[in-house]
Amino acid sequence: MGKGKIIKNASVIDPEKCEQFSGSVLIENDCIKEIIRGTCIPNSVDGFEIYDAQGHVLVPGIIDVHAHTDGYYFCGEKELAQGVTTVAVGNCGISPSCASSIKEFYRLQEEKGFNINQTSFTGHSFTLREKAGVLDCYAGATQSQIDAMKDFARKDLLDGACGISFGIQYAPETTTDEFMQVARIAAEEGKPVAVHTRLNFPNDWQSLKETLDVAKNTGADVIVSHLSYMFADGQMDRCLDMIADYQAKGFRIWADSGMYTAFNTMAGSTCYDQDQIDANHWDYSQFVAANGMFCGQHLDKEKFEYIRKNDPDCCIICFTGVEDDIYKALAFPDVMVSSDSGRALPGQGHPQDAAVFARFFRIMVREKKLLSLTEAVRRCTYIPAKVLQLNDRGRLCKGAKADLLVFNPETIKENADFPGCGNPDLPPDGIDFVFVNGMCAIKDGKRMPECNAGKIIRI
């Protein structure tokens, strides 16, 4: 790692203690050696590399609780440029597709190295079902197949997966019993479940209740995934009321949300089945191809059906939802921020991949003042670290891993835009320094190309 480092002249935010103070942070190897309050620098730091924060805020590196980065380097670069130092992958029931198991995914990532830290859920609705022989997403599972899913899930959890993810909407014939049986494995291993709910149609509150009942019936911590994509259609108030009711009864319910209502998913998925289009009253003009031959184009029925038939893995962005519902979700106590970022070639994909955290600070803190800066930092550092059991990250204390971010809260803003409107890959403004495991990956807003210090985090 080389000699020690010091970040001085910082406005330090400790999200665990919810306090802000002037100070400096000393780094030795991959850990925080000391946090110094005030402006005095001890003589013991002679020879340290010095990084001047110039009064900007210094916080733990951002932890993205819901993404599909899955070892794709370019996706990791877009996360890093926002100040993300750790990402939880394998969400929505989809384990990383580059490996046959979580153990193999971790091994491959450690062999090739990566730009940020990764931990992974094991995915039920695509991966575990397929491994158990349920190859048709519209098919139900036998008890013997469910038992196989449970065995595969437990092995992945014992090999360090951070939990089990479900994408029930993508496997609509998953019964509530199957859901509960597999989720109970996570509870037994003391790990959370992250759930993209069933959501059969608008105002389908039974689907949300089914997800919340996982905590009631199994004892598992439940993360309700990407609220802004599931309930930001004038339904957020009732959604949050239901979550609050379960929390008040002592069940451990968490949630995450992005900063957009326009969601992005595979053209061939159940989300774009005709009954879903009809139930949601979507018009084909609301669909924009995120990649492929029609990238950036608003679709008509002919183009949409062509993509569904010939390029089902192509992602389509659906412009829908009520913007104010985003802000209601993220103002709700302890809701975490997530990107839902995924694999995309340069110039393609959703701007969330490169923009969501800067957009969060710009809108929720600086412009709308719905959250204090300290609370906003807490939502994307300490809270996800607590939920994912990342005990030495998301904190500013002696001995914690030196995943750190310095940014200017007065200038931070997103620059990425939707395909067809702008460049979805542009990095945000206002990011000064990013450290990953004590190594400086971004310095004065510029990427340090020799630094790929990300590690696999086994839980």
Short mmCIF file of C-alpha atoms in Angstrom, two decimals:
data_model
loop_
_atom_site.label_atom_id
_atom_site.label_comp_id
_atom_site.label_asym_id
_atom_site.label_seq_id
_atom_site.Cartn_x
_atom_site.Cartn_y
_atom_site.Cartn_z
CA MET A 1 0.00 0.00 0.00
CA GLY A 2 2.96 2.33 0.46
CA LYS A 3 3.28 5.18 2.96
CA GLY A 4 0.45 6.58 5.01
CA LYS A 5 -1.98 9.21 3.78
CA ILE A 6 -3.77 12.12 5.39
CA ILE A 7 -6.88 13.94 4.22
CA LYS A 8 -6.77 17.36 5.88
CA ASN A 9 -8.96 20.46 6.05
CA ALA A 10 -12.13 18.39 5.81
CA SER A 11 -15.65 18.86 7.07
CA VAL A 12 -15.96 15.37 8.47
CA ILE A 13 -19.39 13.70 8.66
CA ASP A 14 -19.70 10.68 10.94
CA PRO A 15 -22.96 8.98 9.85
CA GLU A 16 -22.95 6.55 12.76
CA LYS A 17 -22.85 9.28 15.43
CA CYS A 18 -24.74 11.79 13.21
CA GLU A 19 -22.22 14.55 13.76
CA GLN A 20 -20.17 16.92 11.59
CA PHE A 21 -16.89 18.57 12.56
CA SER A 22 -13.70 20.03 11.10
CA GLY A 23 -10.87 17.57 11.03
CA SER A 24 -8.52 15.22 9.24
CA VAL A 25 -8.38 11.49 8.64
CA LEU A 26 -5.17 9.44 8.71
CA ILE A 27 -4.96 6.31 6.57
CA GLU A 28 -2.50 3.48 7.06
CA ASN A 29 -2.55 0.58 4.63
CA ASP A 30 -6.25 -0.15 3.97
CA CYS A 31 -7.65 1.19 7.25
CA ILE A 32 -8.38 4.42 9.06
CA LYS A 33 -5.58 4.93 11.55
CA GLU A 34 -6.90 8.00 13.31
CA ILE A 35 -9.51 10.74 13.08
CA ILE A 36 -8.24 14.11 14.24
CA ARG A 37 -10.63 16.86 15.27
CA GLY A 38 -9.67 20.45 14.57
CA THR A 39 -7.07 21.89 12.28
CA CYS A 40 -3.87 20.80 14.03
CA ILE A 41 -1.86 18.07 12.30
CA PRO A 42 0.48 15.98 14.52
CA ASN A 43 4.18 15.72 13.72
CA SER A 44 3.79 11.96 13.48
CA VAL A 45 2.37 12.33 9.95
CA ASP A 46 5.64 13.59 8.49
CA GLY A 47 6.19 11.74 5.23
CA PHE A 48 2.49 10.98 4.72
CA GLU A 49 0.89 11.72 1.37
CA ILE A 50 -1.31 14.78 1.87
CA TYR A 51 -4.72 15.32 0.30
CA ASP A 52 -6.35 18.71 0.92
CA ALA A 53 -10.15 18.57 1.17
CA GLN A 54 -10.31 22.38 1.12
CA GLY A 55 -13.26 22.44 3.50
CA HIS A 56 -15.38 19.98 1.52
CA VAL A 57 -17.14 17.09 3.22
CA LEU A 58 -15.36 13.83 3.96
CA VAL A 59 -17.63 10.80 4.43
CA PRO A 60 -17.40 7.02 4.22
CA GLY A 61 -17.51 5.70 0.67
CA ILE A 62 -21.02 5.18 -0.65
CA ILE A 63 -22.49 1.67 -0.40
CA ASP A 64 -24.90 0.88 -3.23
CA VAL A 65 -27.33 -1.63 -1.73
CA HIS A 66 -29.06 -2.58 -5.00
CA ALA A 67 -27.24 -2.91 -8.32
CA HIS A 68 -26.48 -5.30 -11.14
CA THR A 69 -22.82 -4.33 -11.53
CA ASP A 70 -22.00 -8.06 -11.34
CA GLY A 71 -18.31 -7.72 -12.13
CA TYR A 72 -18.75 -5.56 -15.25
CA TYR A 73 -15.79 -3.18 -15.16
CA PHE A 74 -17.35 -0.27 -17.05
CA CYS A 75 -20.37 -0.38 -14.77
CA GLY A 76 -18.03 -0.27 -11.78
CA GLU A 77 -16.29 2.75 -13.25
CA LYS A 78 -19.57 4.67 -13.38
CA GLU A 79 -20.29 3.73 -9.78
CA LEU A 80 -16.79 4.76 -8.66
CA ALA A 81 -17.11 8.16 -10.35
CA GLN A 82 -20.08 8.89 -8.05
CA GLY A 83 -18.17 7.98 -4.90
CA VAL A 84 -19.42 4.39 -4.61
CA THR A 85 -16.79 2.17 -3.01
CA THR A 86 -18.91 -0.93 -2.29
CA VAL A 87 -21.78 -2.45 -4.24
CA ALA A 88 -24.20 -5.26 -3.47
CA VAL A 89 -24.83 -7.19 -6.68
CA GLY A 90 -26.98 -10.18 -7.62
CA ASN A 91 -30.29 -8.39 -7.05
CA CYS A 92 -33.82 -9.00 -8.40
CA GLY A 93 -33.35 -12.75 -8.23
CA ILE A 94 -30.44 -12.76 -10.69
CA SER A 95 -27.03 -13.95 -9.46
CA PRO A 96 -24.03 -12.73 -11.48
CA SER A 97 -24.30 -14.56 -14.79
CA CYS A 98 -20.54 -14.83 -15.32
CA ALA A 99 -20.26 -17.67 -12.79
CA SER A 100 -22.11 -20.83 -11.80
CA SER A 101 -22.13 -20.04 -8.08
CA ILE A 102 -21.35 -17.23 -5.67
CA LYS A 103 -18.15 -19.04 -4.70
CA GLU A 104 -17.00 -19.07 -8.32
CA PHE A 105 -18.02 -15.45 -8.87
CA TYR A 106 -15.96 -14.37 -5.88
CA ARG A 107 -12.98 -16.43 -7.05
CA LEU A 108 -13.08 -14.99 -10.57
CA GLN A 109 -13.35 -11.44 -9.30
CA GLU A 110 -10.42 -11.89 -6.95
CA GLU A 111 -8.32 -13.31 -9.78
CA LYS A 112 -8.92 -10.42 -12.18
CA GLY A 113 -9.39 -7.58 -9.69
CA PHE A 114 -12.03 -4.87 -9.74
CA ASN A 115 -12.36 -1.14 -9.25
CA ILE A 116 -14.73 -1.22 -6.23
CA ASN A 117 -15.69 -3.68 -3.52
CA GLN A 118 -18.39 -6.23 -4.29
CA THR A 119 -20.60 -8.47 -2.23
CA SER A 120 -23.36 -10.52 -3.81
CA PHE A 121 -26.83 -11.82 -3.09
CA THR A 122 -27.72 -15.22 -4.44
CA GLY A 123 -30.67 -14.79 -6.78
CA HIS A 124 -33.78 -16.94 -6.54
CA SER A 125 -36.14 -16.04 -9.37
CA PHE A 126 -33.79 -16.62 -12.27
CA THR A 127 -30.68 -18.37 -10.99
CA LEU A 128 -31.76 -20.71 -8.21
CA ARG A 129 -34.94 -21.70 -10.07
CA GLU A 130 -32.97 -22.50 -13.23
CA LYS A 131 -30.34 -24.48 -11.30
CA ALA A 132 -33.17 -26.48 -9.76
CA GLY A 133 -34.57 -27.27 -13.22
CA VAL A 134 -37.36 -24.67 -13.47
CA LEU A 135 -36.38 -23.30 -16.88
CA ASP A 136 -39.65 -21.60 -17.76
CA CYS A 137 -40.36 -18.42 -15.79
CA TYR A 138 -44.08 -19.10 -16.18
CA ALA A 139 -43.79 -22.58 -14.64
CA GLY A 140 -44.40 -23.59 -11.06
CA ALA A 141 -41.88 -25.58 -9.03
CA THR A 142 -42.27 -28.99 -7.45
CA GLN A 143 -41.36 -29.53 -3.81
CA SER A 144 -38.22 -31.41 -4.85
CA GLN A 145 -37.18 -28.42 -6.98
CA ILE A 146 -37.85 -26.04 -4.09
CA ASP A 147 -35.71 -28.26 -1.87
CA ALA A 148 -32.92 -28.03 -4.46
CA MET A 149 -33.23 -24.21 -4.50
CA LYS A 150 -32.92 -24.18 -0.72
CA ASP A 151 -29.78 -26.34 -0.86
CA PHE A 152 -28.17 -24.14 -3.52
CA ALA A 153 -29.13 -21.00 -1.58
CA ARG A 154 -27.68 -22.27 1.68
CA LYS A 155 -24.40 -23.23 0.00
CA ASP A 156 -24.09 -19.75 -1.53
CA LEU A 157 -24.83 -18.13 1.83
CA LEU A 158 -22.20 -20.29 3.53
CA ASP A 159 -19.76 -19.27 0.78
CA GLY A 160 -20.25 -15.60 1.69
CA ALA A 161 -23.33 -14.37 -0.19
CA CYS A 162 -24.79 -11.38 1.64
CA GLY A 163 -28.39 -12.63 1.39
CA ILE A 164 -31.02 -13.97 -1.01
CA SER A 165 -32.63 -11.75 -3.64
CA PHE A 166 -36.02 -12.32 -5.22
CA GLY A 167 -37.55 -10.93 -8.39
CA ILE A 168 -41.03 -12.37 -7.95
CA GLN A 169 -42.47 -10.28 -10.78
CA TYR A 170 -40.05 -12.02 -13.15
CA ALA A 171 -41.19 -15.51 -12.07
CA PRO A 172 -44.94 -15.03 -11.59
CA GLU A 173 -45.73 -18.69 -10.93
CA THR A 174 -43.62 -18.60 -7.77
CA THR A 175 -46.05 -19.52 -5.02
CA THR A 176 -46.06 -17.75 -1.68
CA ASP A 177 -45.05 -21.08 -0.12
CA GLU A 178 -41.98 -21.34 -2.39
CA PHE A 179 -41.13 -17.73 -1.58
CA MET A 180 -41.32 -18.35 2.17
CA GLN A 181 -39.44 -21.63 2.09
CA VAL A 182 -36.45 -20.17 0.28
CA ALA A 183 -36.51 -16.93 2.30
CA ARG A 184 -36.42 -18.96 5.50
CA ILE A 185 -32.93 -20.19 4.53
CA ALA A 186 -31.69 -16.59 4.71
CA ALA A 187 -33.30 -16.18 8.12
CA GLU A 188 -31.63 -19.36 9.37
CA GLU A 189 -28.25 -18.06 8.21
CA GLY A 190 -28.88 -14.61 9.69
CA LYS A 191 -28.89 -12.75 6.38
CA PRO A 192 -31.44 -10.46 4.68
CA VAL A 193 -33.68 -10.99 1.69
CA ALA A 194 -34.04 -8.29 -0.98
CA VAL A 195 -37.34 -8.42 -2.85
CA HIS A 196 -38.50 -7.03 -6.17
CA THR A 197 -42.19 -7.59 -5.39
CA ARG A 198 -44.69 -9.57 -7.42
CA LEU A 199 -46.81 -6.51 -8.39
CA ASN A 200 -49.33 -8.19 -10.67
CA PHE A 201 -51.08 -4.92 -11.51
CA PRO A 202 -51.36 -1.32 -10.20
CA ASN A 203 -52.67 -1.07 -6.62
CA ASP A 204 -51.81 -4.74 -6.02
CA TRP A 205 -51.30 -4.36 -2.29
CA GLN A 206 -51.39 -8.10 -1.71
CA SER A 207 -48.00 -8.31 -3.43
CA LEU A 208 -46.45 -5.85 -1.00
CA LYS A 209 -48.12 -7.61 1.95
CA GLU A 210 -46.69 -10.91 0.70
CA THR A 211 -43.21 -9.42 0.77
CA LEU A 212 -43.64 -7.82 4.20
CA ASP A 213 -45.00 -11.11 5.52
CA VAL A 214 -41.62 -12.70 4.82
CA ALA A 215 -40.31 -10.91 7.91
CA LYS A 216 -43.36 -11.98 9.91
CA ASN A 217 -43.30 -15.63 8.81
CA THR A 218 -39.57 -16.34 8.62
CA GLY A 219 -37.84 -13.82 10.87
CA ALA A 220 -35.61 -12.57 8.05
CA ASP A 221 -34.71 -8.93 7.55
CA VAL A 222 -36.56 -7.78 4.41
CA ILE A 223 -35.37 -5.13 1.96
CA VAL A 224 -38.16 -3.88 -0.31
CA SER A 225 -36.29 -3.12 -3.52
CA HIS A 226 -36.34 0.11 -5.58
CA LEU A 227 -39.51 1.77 -4.28
CA SER A 228 -39.39 4.44 -6.99
CA TYR A 229 -39.82 1.78 -9.69
CA MET A 230 -42.48 -0.28 -7.94
CA PHE A 231 -44.75 2.22 -6.19
CA ALA A 232 -44.07 5.71 -7.61
CA ASP A 233 -47.34 5.85 -9.50
CA GLY A 234 -49.36 7.77 -6.96
CA GLN A 235 -49.18 4.79 -4.58
CA MET A 236 -46.21 5.73 -2.40
CA ASP A 237 -48.17 7.01 0.61
CA ARG A 238 -49.97 3.71 1.10
CA CYS A 239 -46.81 1.72 0.44
CA LEU A 240 -44.93 3.63 3.15
CA ASP A 241 -47.87 3.33 5.55
CA MET A 242 -47.80 -0.46 5.14
CA ILE A 243 -44.04 -0.58 5.73
CA ALA A 244 -44.39 1.64 8.82
CA ASP A 245 -47.14 -0.61 10.20
CA TYR A 246 -44.92 -3.71 9.98
CA GLN A 247 -41.96 -1.83 11.44
CA ALA A 248 -44.10 -0.65 14.36
CA LYS A 249 -44.89 -4.30 15.10
CA GLY A 250 -41.18 -5.03 15.44
CA PHE A 251 -40.48 -6.62 12.06
CA ARG A 252 -37.17 -5.66 10.47
CA ILE A 253 -38.26 -4.06 7.20
CA TRP A 254 -35.91 -1.95 5.13
CA ALA A 255 -36.27 -0.38 1.69
CA ASP A 256 -34.22 1.28 -1.01
CA SER A 257 -35.07 3.69 -3.81
CA GLY A 258 -33.47 5.36 -6.76
CA MET A 259 -34.00 8.89 -8.05
CA TYR A 260 -35.96 8.14 -11.21
CA THR A 261 -39.43 6.78 -11.97
CA ALA A 262 -38.49 5.67 -15.50
CA PHE A 263 -37.44 2.05 -15.01
CA ASN A 264 -35.16 -0.07 -17.18
CA THR A 265 -35.53 -3.81 -17.69
CA MET A 266 -35.24 -6.56 -20.28
CA ALA A 267 -37.63 -6.43 -23.22
CA GLY A 268 -38.34 -10.15 -22.95
CA SER A 269 -39.19 -10.05 -19.26
CA THR A 270 -42.66 -10.49 -17.78
CA CYS A 271 -42.70 -6.75 -17.01
CA TYR A 272 -43.42 -6.15 -20.70
CA ASP A 273 -46.02 -8.87 -21.19
CA GLN A 274 -49.12 -7.57 -22.91
CA ASP A 275 -51.28 -7.92 -19.82
CA GLN A 276 -48.84 -5.69 -17.94
CA ILE A 277 -48.87 -3.07 -20.68
CA ASP A 278 -52.67 -3.10 -20.68
CA ALA A 279 -53.04 -3.05 -16.89
CA ASN A 280 -50.70 -0.08 -16.55
CA HIS A 281 -52.21 1.75 -19.55
CA TRP A 282 -48.79 2.21 -21.09
CA ASP A 283 -48.43 3.54 -24.62
CA TYR A 284 -45.59 2.24 -26.77
CA SER A 285 -44.33 5.81 -27.14
CA GLN A 286 -43.41 5.70 -23.43
CA PHE A 287 -40.79 3.05 -24.23
CA VAL A 288 -37.21 3.97 -25.20
CA ALA A 289 -34.61 1.39 -26.18
CA ALA A 290 -31.70 1.60 -23.75
CA ASN A 291 -29.40 -0.33 -26.09
CA GLY A 292 -29.41 -2.34 -29.30
CA MET A 293 -30.26 -1.24 -32.84
CA PHE A 294 -32.95 1.22 -31.71
CA CYS A 295 -30.93 2.70 -28.83
CA GLY A 296 -32.26 6.10 -27.80
CA GLN A 297 -35.39 5.83 -29.91
CA HIS A 298 -38.96 6.06 -28.69
CA LEU A 299 -40.66 2.87 -29.83
CA ASP A 300 -43.87 2.07 -31.63
CA LYS A 301 -45.66 -1.27 -31.49
CA GLU A 302 -43.75 -2.64 -34.47
CA LYS A 303 -40.30 -1.83 -33.06
CA PHE A 304 -41.30 -3.01 -29.60
CA GLU A 305 -42.51 -6.37 -30.87
CA TYR A 306 -39.40 -6.74 -33.03
CA ILE A 307 -37.18 -6.27 -29.98
CA ARG A 308 -39.26 -8.64 -27.85
CA LYS A 309 -38.94 -11.36 -30.49
CA ASN A 310 -35.40 -10.86 -31.76
CA ASP A 311 -33.47 -9.22 -28.91
CA PRO A 312 -35.24 -10.10 -25.63
CA ASP A 313 -32.18 -9.20 -23.53
CA CYS A 314 -32.26 -5.65 -24.89
CA CYS A 315 -33.30 -3.27 -22.15
CA ILE A 316 -36.21 -0.90 -22.55
CA ILE A 317 -36.77 2.20 -20.42
CA CYS A 318 -40.42 2.85 -19.55
CA PHE A 319 -41.18 6.49 -18.82
CA THR A 320 -43.87 6.34 -16.18
CA GLY A 321 -44.54 7.36 -12.59
CA VAL A 322 -45.06 10.39 -10.36
CA GLU A 323 -41.87 12.28 -9.52
CA ASP A 324 -43.00 13.46 -6.08
CA ASP A 325 -43.34 9.84 -4.99
CA ILE A 326 -39.55 9.52 -5.24
CA TYR A 327 -39.08 12.26 -2.68
CA LYS A 328 -41.69 10.77 -0.37
CA ALA A 329 -39.85 7.45 -0.46
CA LEU A 330 -36.42 8.88 0.23
CA ALA A 331 -37.71 11.16 3.00
CA PHE A 332 -39.14 8.12 4.81
CA PRO A 333 -36.97 7.05 7.77
CA ASP A 334 -33.93 4.96 6.90
CA VAL A 335 -34.79 4.33 3.22
CA MET A 336 -31.50 3.66 1.47
CA VAL A 337 -30.36 5.02 -1.89
CA SER A 338 -29.77 2.58 -4.73
CA SER A 339 -28.73 2.83 -8.36
CA ASP A 340 -30.14 -0.37 -9.90
CA SER A 341 -27.21 0.05 -12.27
CA GLY A 342 -26.48 -2.66 -14.78
CA ARG A 343 -24.44 -3.84 -17.71
CA ALA A 344 -24.40 -1.44 -20.65
CA LEU A 345 -21.98 -0.55 -23.41
CA PRO A 346 -20.61 3.01 -23.54
CA GLY A 347 -23.29 5.44 -24.70
CA GLN A 348 -26.10 3.05 -23.79
CA GLY A 349 -28.15 2.23 -20.71
CA HIS A 350 -29.93 4.27 -18.06
CA PRO A 351 -28.40 7.44 -16.56
CA GLN A 352 -29.02 5.99 -13.09
CA ASP A 353 -25.80 4.03 -13.56
CA ALA A 354 -23.73 7.22 -13.48
CA ALA A 355 -25.98 9.76 -11.77
CA VAL A 356 -28.24 8.56 -8.99
CA PHE A 357 -26.15 9.51 -5.94
CA ALA A 358 -25.17 12.97 -7.16
CA ARG A 359 -28.82 13.52 -8.11
CA PHE A 360 -29.84 12.45 -4.61
CA PHE A 361 -27.59 15.01 -2.91
CA ARG A 362 -28.52 17.76 -5.36
CA ILE A 363 -32.28 17.39 -5.09
CA MET A 364 -32.97 15.91 -1.65
CA VAL A 365 -30.42 18.03 0.24
CA ARG A 366 -29.45 21.18 -1.64
CA GLU A 367 -32.60 22.04 -3.58
CA LYS A 368 -35.60 20.55 -1.76
CA LYS A 369 -33.98 20.43 1.68
CA LEU A 370 -35.93 17.28 2.54
CA LEU A 371 -32.92 15.76 4.29
CA SER A 372 -29.98 17.22 6.16
CA LEU A 373 -26.59 16.53 4.63
CA THR A 374 -25.67 14.30 7.56
CA GLU A 375 -28.88 12.27 7.24
CA ALA A 376 -28.42 11.97 3.47
CA VAL A 377 -24.90 10.62 3.97
CA ARG A 378 -26.25 8.17 6.55
CA ARG A 379 -28.76 6.78 4.00
CA CYS A 380 -26.04 5.71 1.57
CA THR A 381 -23.25 4.70 3.98
CA TYR A 382 -24.02 3.62 7.53
CA ILE A 383 -27.55 2.26 6.98
CA PRO A 384 -26.67 -0.07 4.06
CA ALA A 385 -23.54 -1.17 5.94
CA LYS A 386 -25.75 -2.06 8.91
CA VAL A 387 -28.33 -3.91 6.80
CA LEU A 388 -25.71 -5.87 4.83
CA GLN A 389 -23.57 -6.53 7.93
CA LEU A 390 -20.55 -4.73 6.51
CA ASN A 391 -19.22 -4.07 9.98
CA ASP A 392 -15.97 -2.34 9.02
CA ARG A 393 -17.39 -0.14 6.24
CA GLY A 394 -19.84 2.74 6.07
CA ARG A 395 -18.31 4.18 9.24
CA LEU A 396 -15.67 6.72 10.22
CA CYS A 397 -13.76 5.26 13.13
CA LYS A 398 -10.32 3.91 13.92
CA GLY A 399 -9.82 0.50 12.32
CA ALA A 400 -12.61 0.85 9.77
CA LYS A 401 -11.69 0.21 6.15
CA ALA A 402 -10.46 3.35 4.41
CA ASP A 403 -13.24 3.59 1.85
CA LEU A 404 -13.66 7.36 1.74
CA LEU A 405 -15.28 10.08 -0.34
CA VAL A 406 -14.62 13.82 -0.43
CA PHE A 407 -17.15 15.96 -2.31
CA ASN A 408 -18.46 19.51 -2.52
CA PRO A 409 -22.10 19.59 -1.38
CA GLU A 410 -22.59 22.98 -3.06
CA THR A 411 -21.64 21.81 -6.54
CA ILE A 412 -22.37 18.09 -6.67
CA LYS A 413 -24.77 17.32 -9.51
CA GLU A 414 -25.42 14.66 -12.13
CA ASN A 415 -24.55 15.12 -15.80
CA ALA A 416 -25.72 11.84 -17.33
CA ASP A 417 -28.95 11.79 -19.34
CA PHE A 418 -31.15 9.26 -21.14
CA PRO A 419 -30.06 7.79 -24.50
CA GLY A 420 -31.45 9.98 -27.24
CA CYS A 421 -31.30 13.02 -24.95
CA GLY A 422 -27.67 13.01 -23.89
CA ASN A 423 -24.81 10.83 -22.70
CA PRO A 424 -25.86 8.28 -20.04
CA ASP A 425 -22.25 7.75 -18.94
CA LEU A 426 -21.15 11.28 -17.96
CA PRO A 427 -19.67 11.44 -14.45
CA PRO A 428 -21.06 13.94 -11.95
CA ASP A 429 -19.58 17.24 -10.86
CA GLY A 430 -18.39 17.88 -7.34
CA ILE A 431 -16.43 14.69 -6.60
CA ASP A 432 -12.93 15.49 -5.29
CA PHE A 433 -11.39 12.28 -3.93
CA VAL A 434 -12.42 8.64 -3.67
CA PHE A 435 -10.38 6.12 -1.70
CA VAL A 436 -10.98 2.37 -1.98
CA ASN A 437 -9.30 0.28 0.72
CA GLY A 438 -6.86 3.11 1.36
CA MET A 439 -5.90 3.63 -2.29
CA CYS A 440 -6.73 6.88 -4.04
CA ALA A 441 -8.88 5.97 -7.04
CA ILE A 442 -10.07 9.49 -7.88
CA LYS A 443 -7.86 12.50 -7.19
CA ASP A 444 -9.01 16.08 -7.79
CA GLY A 445 -11.91 14.69 -9.77
CA LYS A 446 -9.71 12.61 -12.09
CA ARG A 447 -9.53 8.83 -12.26
CA MET A 448 -6.22 7.30 -11.17
CA PRO A 449 -5.96 4.51 -13.78
CA GLU A 450 -3.48 2.38 -11.88
CA CYS A 451 -5.85 1.94 -8.95
CA ASN A 452 -8.16 -1.08 -8.93
CA ALA A 453 -8.30 -1.73 -5.20
CA GLY A 454 -11.76 -3.29 -4.90
CA LYS A 455 -12.11 -6.47 -2.88
CA ILE A 456 -14.67 -9.23 -2.54
CA ILE A 457 -16.55 -9.01 0.74
CA ARG A 458 -17.77 -12.33 2.08
CA ILE A 459 -20.47 -12.02 4.73
#
